[in-house]
Each structure stands twice: as structure tokens, then as C-alpha cells.
PDB file of C-alpha atoms in Angstrom:
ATOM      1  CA  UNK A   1       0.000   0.000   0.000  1.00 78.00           C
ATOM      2  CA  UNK A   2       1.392   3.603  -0.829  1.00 91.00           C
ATOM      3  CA  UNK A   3       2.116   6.484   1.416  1.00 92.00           C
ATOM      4  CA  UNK A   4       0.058   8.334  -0.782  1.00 94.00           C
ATOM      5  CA  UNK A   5      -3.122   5.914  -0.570  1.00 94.00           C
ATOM      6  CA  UNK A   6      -2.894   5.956   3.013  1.00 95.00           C
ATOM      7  CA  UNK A   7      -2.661  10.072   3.388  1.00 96.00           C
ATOM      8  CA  UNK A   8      -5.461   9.831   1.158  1.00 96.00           C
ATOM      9  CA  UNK A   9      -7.345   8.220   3.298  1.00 96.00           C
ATOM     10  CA  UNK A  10      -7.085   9.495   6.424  1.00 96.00           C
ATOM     11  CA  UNK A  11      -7.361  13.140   4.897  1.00 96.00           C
ATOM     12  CA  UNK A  12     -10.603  11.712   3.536  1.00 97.00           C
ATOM     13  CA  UNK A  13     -11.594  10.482   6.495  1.00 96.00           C
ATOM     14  CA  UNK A  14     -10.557  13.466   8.544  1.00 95.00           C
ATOM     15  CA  UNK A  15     -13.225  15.370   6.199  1.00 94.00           C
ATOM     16  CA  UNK A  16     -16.141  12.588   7.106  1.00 94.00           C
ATOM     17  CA  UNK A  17     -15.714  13.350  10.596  1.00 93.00           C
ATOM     18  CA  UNK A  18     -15.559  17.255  10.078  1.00 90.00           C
ATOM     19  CA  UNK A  19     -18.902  17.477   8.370  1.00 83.00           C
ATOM     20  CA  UNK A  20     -20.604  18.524  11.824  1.00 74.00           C
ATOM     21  CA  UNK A  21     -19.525  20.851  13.992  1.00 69.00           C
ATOM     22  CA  UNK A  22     -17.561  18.939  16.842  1.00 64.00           C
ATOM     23  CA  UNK A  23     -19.015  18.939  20.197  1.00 65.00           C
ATOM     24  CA  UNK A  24     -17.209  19.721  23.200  1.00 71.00           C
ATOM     25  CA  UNK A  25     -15.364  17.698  24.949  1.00 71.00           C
ATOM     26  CA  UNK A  26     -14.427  15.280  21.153  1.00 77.00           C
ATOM     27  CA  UNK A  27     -11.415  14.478  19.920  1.00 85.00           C
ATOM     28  CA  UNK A  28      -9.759  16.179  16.979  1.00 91.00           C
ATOM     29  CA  UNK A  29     -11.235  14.808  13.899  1.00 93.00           C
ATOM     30  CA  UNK A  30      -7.505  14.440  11.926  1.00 94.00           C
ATOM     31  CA  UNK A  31      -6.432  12.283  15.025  1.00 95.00           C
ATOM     32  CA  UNK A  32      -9.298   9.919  14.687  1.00 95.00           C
ATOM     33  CA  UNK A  33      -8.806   9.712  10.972  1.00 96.00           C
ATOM     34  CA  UNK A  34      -5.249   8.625  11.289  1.00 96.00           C
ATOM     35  CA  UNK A  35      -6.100   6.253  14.227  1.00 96.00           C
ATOM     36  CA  UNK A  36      -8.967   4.999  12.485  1.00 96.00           C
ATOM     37  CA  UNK A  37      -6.866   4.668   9.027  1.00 97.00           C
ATOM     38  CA  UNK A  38      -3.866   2.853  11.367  1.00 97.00           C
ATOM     39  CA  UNK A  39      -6.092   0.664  12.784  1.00 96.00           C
ATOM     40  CA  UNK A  40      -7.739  -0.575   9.487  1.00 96.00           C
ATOM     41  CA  UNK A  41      -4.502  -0.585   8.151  1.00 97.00           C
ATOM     42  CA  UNK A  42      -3.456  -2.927  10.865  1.00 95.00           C
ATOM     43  CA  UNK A  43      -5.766  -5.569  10.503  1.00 94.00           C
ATOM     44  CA  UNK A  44      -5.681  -5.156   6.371  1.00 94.00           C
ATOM     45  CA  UNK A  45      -2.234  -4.569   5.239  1.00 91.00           C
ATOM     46  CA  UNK A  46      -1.318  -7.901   3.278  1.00 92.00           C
ATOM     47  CA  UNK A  47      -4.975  -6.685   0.958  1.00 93.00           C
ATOM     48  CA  UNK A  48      -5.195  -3.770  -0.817  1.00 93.00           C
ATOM     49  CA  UNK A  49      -8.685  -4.270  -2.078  1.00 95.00           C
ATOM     50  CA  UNK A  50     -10.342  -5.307   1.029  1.00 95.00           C
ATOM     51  CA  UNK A  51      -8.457  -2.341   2.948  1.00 95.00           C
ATOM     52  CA  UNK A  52     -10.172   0.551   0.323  1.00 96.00           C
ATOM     53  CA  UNK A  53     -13.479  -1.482   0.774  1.00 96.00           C
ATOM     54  CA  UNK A  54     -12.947  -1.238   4.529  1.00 96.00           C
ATOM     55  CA  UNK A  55     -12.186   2.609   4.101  1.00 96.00           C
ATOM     56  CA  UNK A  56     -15.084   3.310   1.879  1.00 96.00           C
ATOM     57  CA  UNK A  57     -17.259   1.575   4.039  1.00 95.00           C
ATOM     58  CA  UNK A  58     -16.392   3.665   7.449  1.00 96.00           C
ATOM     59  CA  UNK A  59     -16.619   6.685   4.702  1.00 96.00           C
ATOM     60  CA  UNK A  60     -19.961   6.158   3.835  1.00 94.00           C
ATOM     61  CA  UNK A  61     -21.006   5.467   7.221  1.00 94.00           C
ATOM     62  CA  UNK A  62     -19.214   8.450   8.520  1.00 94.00           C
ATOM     63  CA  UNK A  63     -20.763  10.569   6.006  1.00 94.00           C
ATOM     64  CA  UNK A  64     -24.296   9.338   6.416  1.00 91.00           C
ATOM     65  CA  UNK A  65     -26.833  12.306   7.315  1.00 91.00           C
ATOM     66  CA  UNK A  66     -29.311  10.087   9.231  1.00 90.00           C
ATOM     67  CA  UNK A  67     -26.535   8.410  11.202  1.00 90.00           C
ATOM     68  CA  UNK A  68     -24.500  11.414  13.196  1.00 90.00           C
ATOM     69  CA  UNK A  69     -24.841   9.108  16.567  1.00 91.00           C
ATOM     70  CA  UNK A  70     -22.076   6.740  14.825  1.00 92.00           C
ATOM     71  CA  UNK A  71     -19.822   9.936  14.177  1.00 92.00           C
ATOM     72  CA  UNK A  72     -20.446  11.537  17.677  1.00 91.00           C
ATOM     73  CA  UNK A  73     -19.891   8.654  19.439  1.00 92.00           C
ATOM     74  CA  UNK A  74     -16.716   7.906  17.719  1.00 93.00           C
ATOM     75  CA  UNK A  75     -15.899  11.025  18.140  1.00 92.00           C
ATOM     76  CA  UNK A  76     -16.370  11.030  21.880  1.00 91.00           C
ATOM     77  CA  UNK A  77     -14.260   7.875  22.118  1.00 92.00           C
ATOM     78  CA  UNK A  78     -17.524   5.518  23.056  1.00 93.00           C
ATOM     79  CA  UNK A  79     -16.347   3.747  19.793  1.00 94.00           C
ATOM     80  CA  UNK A  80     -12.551   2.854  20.205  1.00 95.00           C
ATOM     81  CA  UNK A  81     -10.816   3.071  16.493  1.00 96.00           C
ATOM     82  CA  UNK A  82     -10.029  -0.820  16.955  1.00 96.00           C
ATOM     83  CA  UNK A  83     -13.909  -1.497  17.339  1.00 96.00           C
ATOM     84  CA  UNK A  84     -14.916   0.818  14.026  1.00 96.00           C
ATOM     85  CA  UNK A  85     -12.434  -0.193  12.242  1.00 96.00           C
ATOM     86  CA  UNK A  86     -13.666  -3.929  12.489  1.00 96.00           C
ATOM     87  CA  UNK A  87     -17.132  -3.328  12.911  1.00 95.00           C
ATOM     88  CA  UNK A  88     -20.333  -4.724  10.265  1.00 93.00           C
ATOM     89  CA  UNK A  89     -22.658  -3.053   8.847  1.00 89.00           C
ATOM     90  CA  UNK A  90     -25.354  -3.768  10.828  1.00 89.00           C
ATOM     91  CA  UNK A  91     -23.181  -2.904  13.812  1.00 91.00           C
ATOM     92  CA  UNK A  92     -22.866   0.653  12.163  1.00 92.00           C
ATOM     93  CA  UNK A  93     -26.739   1.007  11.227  1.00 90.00           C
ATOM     94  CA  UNK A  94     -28.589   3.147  12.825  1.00 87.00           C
ATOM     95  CA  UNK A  95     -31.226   2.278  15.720  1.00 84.00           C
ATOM     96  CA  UNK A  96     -34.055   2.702  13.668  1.00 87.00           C
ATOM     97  CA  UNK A  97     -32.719   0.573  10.955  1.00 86.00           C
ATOM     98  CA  UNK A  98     -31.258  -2.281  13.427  1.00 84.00           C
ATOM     99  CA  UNK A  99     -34.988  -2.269  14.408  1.00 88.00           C
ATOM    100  CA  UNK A 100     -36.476  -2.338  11.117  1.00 90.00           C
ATOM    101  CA  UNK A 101     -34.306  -5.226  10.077  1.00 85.00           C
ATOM    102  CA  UNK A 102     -34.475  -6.900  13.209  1.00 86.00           C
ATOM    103  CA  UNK A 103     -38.490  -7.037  12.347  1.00 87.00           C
ATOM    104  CA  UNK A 104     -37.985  -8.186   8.756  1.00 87.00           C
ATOM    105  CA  UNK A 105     -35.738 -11.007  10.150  1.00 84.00           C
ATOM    106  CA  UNK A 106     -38.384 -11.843  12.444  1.00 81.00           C
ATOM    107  CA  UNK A 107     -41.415 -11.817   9.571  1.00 80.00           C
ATOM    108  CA  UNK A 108     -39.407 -13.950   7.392  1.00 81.00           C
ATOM    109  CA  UNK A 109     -38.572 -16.522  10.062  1.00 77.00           C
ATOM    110  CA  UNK A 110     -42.207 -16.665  10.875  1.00 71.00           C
ATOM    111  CA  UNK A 111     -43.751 -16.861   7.996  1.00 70.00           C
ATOM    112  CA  UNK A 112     -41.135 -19.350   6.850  1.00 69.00           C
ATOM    113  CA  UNK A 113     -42.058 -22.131  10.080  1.00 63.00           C
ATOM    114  CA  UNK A 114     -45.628 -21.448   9.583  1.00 59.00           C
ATOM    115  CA  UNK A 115     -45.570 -22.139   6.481  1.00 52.00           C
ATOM    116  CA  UNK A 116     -43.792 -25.741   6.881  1.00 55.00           C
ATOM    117  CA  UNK A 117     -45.372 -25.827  10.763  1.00 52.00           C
ATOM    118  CA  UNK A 118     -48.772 -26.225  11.941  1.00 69.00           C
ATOM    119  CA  UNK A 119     -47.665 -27.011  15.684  1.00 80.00           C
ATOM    120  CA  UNK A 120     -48.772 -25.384  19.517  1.00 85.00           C
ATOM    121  CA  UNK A 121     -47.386 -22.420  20.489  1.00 88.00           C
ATOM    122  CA  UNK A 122     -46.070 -23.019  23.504  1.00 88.00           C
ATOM    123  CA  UNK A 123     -44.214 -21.342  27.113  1.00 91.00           C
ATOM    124  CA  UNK A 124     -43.245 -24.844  28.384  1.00 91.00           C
ATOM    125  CA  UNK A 125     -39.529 -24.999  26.677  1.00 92.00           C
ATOM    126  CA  UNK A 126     -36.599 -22.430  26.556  1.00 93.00           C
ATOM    127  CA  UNK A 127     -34.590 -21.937  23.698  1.00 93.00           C
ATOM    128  CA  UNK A 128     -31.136 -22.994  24.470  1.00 92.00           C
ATOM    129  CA  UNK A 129     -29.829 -20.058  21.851  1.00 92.00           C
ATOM    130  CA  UNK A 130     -31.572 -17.068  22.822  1.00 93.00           C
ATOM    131  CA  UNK A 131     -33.229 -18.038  25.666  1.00 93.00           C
ATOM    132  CA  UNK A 132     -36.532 -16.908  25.297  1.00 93.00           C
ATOM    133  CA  UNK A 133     -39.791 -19.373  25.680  1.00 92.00           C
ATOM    134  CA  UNK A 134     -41.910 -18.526  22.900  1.00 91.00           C
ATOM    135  CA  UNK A 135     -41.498 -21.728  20.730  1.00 90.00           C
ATOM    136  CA  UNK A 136     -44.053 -24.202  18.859  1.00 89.00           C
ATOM    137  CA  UNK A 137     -44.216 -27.451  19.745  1.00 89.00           C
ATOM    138  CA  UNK A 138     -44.985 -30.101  17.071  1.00 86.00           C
ATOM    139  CA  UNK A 139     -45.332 -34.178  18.143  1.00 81.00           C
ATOM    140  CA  UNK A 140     -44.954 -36.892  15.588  1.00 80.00           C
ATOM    141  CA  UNK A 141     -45.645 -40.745  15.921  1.00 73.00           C
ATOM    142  CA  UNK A 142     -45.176 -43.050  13.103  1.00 71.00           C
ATOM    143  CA  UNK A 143     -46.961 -46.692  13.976  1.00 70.00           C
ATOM    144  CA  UNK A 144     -45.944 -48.219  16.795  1.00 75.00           C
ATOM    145  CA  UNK A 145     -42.692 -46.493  17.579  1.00 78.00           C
ATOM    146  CA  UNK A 146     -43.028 -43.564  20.787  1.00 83.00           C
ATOM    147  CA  UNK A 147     -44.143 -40.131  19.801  1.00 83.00           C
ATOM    148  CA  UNK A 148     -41.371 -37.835  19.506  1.00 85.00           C
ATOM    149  CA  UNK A 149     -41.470 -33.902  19.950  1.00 87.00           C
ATOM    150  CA  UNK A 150     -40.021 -31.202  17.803  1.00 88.00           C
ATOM    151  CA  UNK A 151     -39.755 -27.973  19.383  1.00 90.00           C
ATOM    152  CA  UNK A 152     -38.766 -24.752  17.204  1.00 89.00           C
ATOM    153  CA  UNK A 153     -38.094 -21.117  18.726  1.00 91.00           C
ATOM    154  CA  UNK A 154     -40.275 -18.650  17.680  1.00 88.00           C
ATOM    155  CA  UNK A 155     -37.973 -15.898  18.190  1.00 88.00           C
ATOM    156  CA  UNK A 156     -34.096 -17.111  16.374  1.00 89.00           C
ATOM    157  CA  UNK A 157     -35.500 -20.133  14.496  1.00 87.00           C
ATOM    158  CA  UNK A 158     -33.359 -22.908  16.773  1.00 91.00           C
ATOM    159  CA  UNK A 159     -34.990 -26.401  16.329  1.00 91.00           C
ATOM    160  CA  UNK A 160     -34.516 -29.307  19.135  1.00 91.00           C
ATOM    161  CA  UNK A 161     -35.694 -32.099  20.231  1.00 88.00           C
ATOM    162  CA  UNK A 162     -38.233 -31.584  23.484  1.00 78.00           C
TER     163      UNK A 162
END
């Protein structure tokens, strides 16, 4: 990776982090660039390509107008340069978007087990994976062999044997 690439970068970045007046009491938005840069650089040093995607990402994240909390609190140092310089997409999103995805996972996961499952919604079990008890509960028996029961987590999806 060039020296060039690299001042590129954090000068790039430097300008994501200045698009909002700093509060009091942040740091100074060129010394979070280059930390930030350092730290991706760190981790992504032996890959070019994935290093710019890295850097574009944090840039477009950065520079998002709905999403100032993930600039201030980077900026306050609630968001160590090590933890935003690995962090995913959804860890970046804002609330409202985390929630609105969270839902859409939970629709699809629904109305994919109903769809296959016609059981009893049942409190009796906890999921072992996200330890909530809102789970169906589905028994099969085939002839003369013992009925068996198939519990599945409403919530995550998990499937077990009750």
C-alpha cells in the first residue's frame, strides 16, 4: 500500500468526521482519521482491495446524514478506532434501521415455520440459543414407535428435540 493511498485516506476520512460541527469535549477529527486509518490498516495490510473497501465503508457510514450518533460517538471515544475499524454493517446502522431489520428477520422466520409448521405455540420450553420461551411445539408418531417432539423457537429459528 502507498504512502500516498494511506494520506489519502485518512485526509478523507478526517473530512467525514468534520462534516458537523464537533461537540465539546471530542477528539480532533484528523487524530481519529489517522487512528482509524492505522487501525484498518493494521488488521488489512497484506490486501489492498479489502483495505479501500474497509475505508469506503467507514466513509460512507461516517458521512451518512441520518446516522450522526455513529460519528459523535466515535468522536467522543464511546467507539474505540479498533472497534470501528472492524465493525459490520449492521453494527454501524442506525437504531431505527437495526430495528427495522431486526423485524424483517423476524417476519421472514415466521412466515417461513408457519408455512412448513402447523404445531402449539407453547411457554413450556426455553430456547437454548436465545433463551426466550416462545417456541411451537410439534409431536410426531409413526406406527408403533413412541411419539417424539419437535420444538422450534419462535424468536431465532433454533430447532430441538423436546
Amino acid at each position: 500500500m502507498s504512502f500516498e493511498v494511506r494520506m489519502k485516506c485518512r485526509e478523507m476520512l478526517a473530512g467525514a468526521l468534520k462534516l458537523v460541527d464537533t461537540a465539546e469535549g471530542s477528539a480532533d477529527p484528523d487524530d481519529m482519521a489517522t487512528r482509524l486509518e492505522e487501525a484498518i490498516y493494521d488488521e488489512l495490510r497484506n490486501s489492498e482491495f479489502k483495505y479501500k473497501n474497509r475505508i469506503r465503508s467507514r466513509l460512507s457510514n461516517l458521512r451518512d446524514p441520518k446516522n450522526p450518533e455513529l460519528r459523535e460517538k466515535y468522536m467522543r471515544g464511546e467507539i474505540s478506532p479498533d472497534t470501528m475499524a472492524k465493525m459490520t454493517p449492521e453494527d454501524m446502522a442506525t437504531d431505527d434501521l437495526k430495528r427495522i431489520r431486526q423485524s424483517y428477520s423476524k417476519q421472514a422466520i415466521n412466515q417461513a415455520q408457519m408455512r412448513k409448521v402447523q404445531g402449539t405455540k407453547t411457554d413450556v420450553f426455553k430456547c437454548d440459543r436465545c433463551q426466550k420461551r416462545n417456541c411451537i411445539q410439534l409431536h410426531t408418531q409413526d406406527g408403533d414407535e413412541p411419539m417424539i417432539t419437535f420444538v422450534i423457537c419462535e424468536e431465532c429459528g433454533h430447532r430441538w428435540k423436546g
